[in-house]
Amino acid sequence: MTADTITAADIRINARWLIPIEPAGAVLKNQAVIIQGTRIVAVTPQEQADREFRTRETVDLPYHVVMPGLINMHGHAAMTLFRGMADDLPLMTWLNDHIWPAEGRFISKQFVADGTQLAMAEMLRTGTTTFSDMYFFPEIAAQVAHDAGIRAQICFPLLDFPTSWGSGPEEYLSKGRAFIDTWKADDYIMPAIGPHAPYTVSDGPMAEAVRLSEDTGARIQIHLHETAFEVTEASEKLGKRPTARLAELGVLRPETQCVHMTQIDDSDISLLQQSGAQVIHCPESNLKLASGLCPVQKLIDSGVNVAIGTDGAASNNDLDLFGELRTAAMVAKVVAGDAAALSAHKALEMATINGARALGRDHELGSLISGKLADIIAIDLSDPFLQPVYDPASHLVYSNHGRSVSHSWINGVPQVQDGRLTRIDVADLMLRVDDWAGRIREQAD
Ligand SMILES: [Zn+2]
């Protein structure tokens, strides 16, 4: 081996364990991940990396498992400011009597900026490197995520009625088109279309959303079949289930992400199958609001891609995607009546490569292979509550909390180092959060 076979690169991560997600089920030991610029250029045994690479920085992670950054496919980031404000209520009471009135009073550009930053701090600390958001003032959420260097799909809202962001569907769609134009070439931001739900968006705007998606390539994300009430009401009023209506309107396609899907029968599953539409599973929100349970294993067995999201912090009440995975794995087993349903590795795929697939970005995100973007996390397994280690994949899903995440990189840039955020000023953020909490509390008293 001569000196000229040695390649220079930026960062070398030495990992005790590596779960690359591709190939499926693999757990490798003593690997090195080599990053050059924004991309992974090699994943290789450490001795081989010694011979082939010289990097300007080496990060030794001797008690850690390294894996792709997590993809949180559904949430309302700024709602972190409403965390714990109204609990133990069914969905429609929670929305009509608490969340929508509070949103009417408090939502502003500054609320969205501060709330989104709080959400990003929590998500980064717990292993998320890409998140999806659906909220008012999407241009603010996009700017905040871009400035922090976190990857995000930002869906602009589309509803039949006026809100703080617009007067109605026409204005939402024209602002939305401009929003997509502004952000579509950004390295971090994936602008998308967010028709809120079948019961809040009528046929005209829904069809317009599809046209906009076809024109621009932007994804559509929609809450769908969240509760039994939604499905029975539509069946009674329109004589068809929401999925059937959306299929007729052309909404169900591979570019569309259907969030929740707790109330589904075989006809819904076959529409998902035929259309290639994506499902986003949010088990903790579904449990907390008593909405129902998504039959995840049945969907996977039918060939439907299922990714995972936390939903907003007001209905969860945290954005820890590792916690969500544990819930998902356990709920899937009960729903399927089979302890083998949604194994630890399958759960990890849901939070990585399946999310990337739902975004149409699985060629660049969701696994640690050469050529993909360097969105990487490390989890420290040295704590007593994670010892001993027989199978790191099992620990990640069944024993871990997101707080064991020690490191993360997005586009090759460090975001978390030794458990600390590198790009968000937490002390300053907490002052702003306190200020909001004071105002919200005053209104409630
Ligand atoms: Zn939601």
mmCIF file of N, CA, C and O in Angstrom, residues 16 46 63-64 154 179 187 247 259 280 288 310:
data_model
loop_
_atom_site.group_PDB
_atom_site.id
_atom_site.type_symbol
_atom_site.label_atom_id
_atom_site.label_comp_id
_atom_site.label_asym_id
_atom_site.label_seq_id
_atom_site.Cartn_x
_atom_site.Cartn_y
_atom_site.Cartn_z
ATOM 1 N N ARG A 16 -18.427 1.601 17.711
ATOM 2 C CA ARG A 16 -18.387 0.234 18.243
ATOM 3 C C ARG A 16 -19.412 -0.640 17.504
ATOM 4 O O ARG A 16 -19.109 -1.739 17.078
ATOM 5 N N GLN A 46 -12.706 -0.537 10.637
ATOM 6 C CA GLN A 46 -11.738 0.485 11.065
ATOM 7 C C GLN A 46 -10.319 0.231 10.544
ATOM 8 O O GLN A 46 -9.625 1.179 10.168
ATOM 9 N N TYR A 63 -18.502 3.273 22.994
ATOM 10 C CA TYR A 63 -19.632 2.621 23.681
ATOM 11 C C TYR A 63 -20.938 2.877 22.929
ATOM 12 O O TYR A 63 -22.018 2.775 23.492
ATOM 13 N N HIS A 64 -20.826 3.253 21.667
ATOM 14 C CA HIS A 64 -21.976 3.818 20.974
ATOM 15 C C HIS A 64 -22.423 2.965 19.798
ATOM 16 O O HIS A 64 -21.638 2.227 19.217
ATOM 17 N N ILE A 154 -41.732 21.065 5.070
ATOM 18 C CA ILE A 154 -42.644 22.047 5.675
ATOM 19 C C ILE A 154 -43.895 22.141 4.804
ATOM 20 O O ILE A 154 -43.828 22.581 3.652
ATOM 21 N N PHE A 179 -44.652 29.901 -1.737
ATOM 22 C CA PHE A 179 -43.815 29.241 -0.715
ATOM 23 C C PHE A 179 -42.996 28.101 -1.342
ATOM 24 O O PHE A 179 -41.792 27.968 -1.105
ATOM 25 N N ASP A 187 -31.230 23.315 0.231
ATOM 26 C CA ASP A 187 -30.552 22.090 0.661
ATOM 27 C C ASP A 187 -31.278 21.387 1.812
ATOM 28 O O ASP A 187 -31.166 20.177 1.974
ATOM 29 N N ALA A 247 -59.479 9.068 -3.224
ATOM 30 C CA ALA A 247 -59.045 8.311 -4.406
ATOM 31 C C ALA A 247 -59.721 8.867 -5.657
ATOM 32 O O ALA A 247 -59.082 9.085 -6.687
ATOM 33 N N VAL A 259 -51.676 10.559 7.119
ATOM 34 C CA VAL A 259 -51.279 10.492 8.528
ATOM 35 C C VAL A 259 -52.407 9.904 9.371
ATOM 36 O O VAL A 259 -53.559 10.331 9.244
ATOM 37 N N ILE A 280 -48.353 7.434 7.427
ATOM 38 C CA ILE A 280 -47.548 7.928 8.548
ATOM 39 C C ILE A 280 -48.272 7.563 9.840
ATOM 40 O O ILE A 280 -49.390 8.011 10.091
ATOM 41 N N LYS A 288 -53.292 8.610 23.023
ATOM 42 C CA LYS A 288 -53.641 9.653 23.996
ATOM 43 C C LYS A 288 -55.018 10.251 23.729
ATOM 44 O O LYS A 288 -55.760 10.548 24.659
ATOM 45 N N THR A 310 -44.358 11.787 15.447
ATOM 46 C CA THR A 310 -44.795 11.990 16.837
ATOM 47 C C THR A 310 -46.108 12.748 16.916
ATOM 48 O O THR A 310 -46.760 12.727 17.958
#
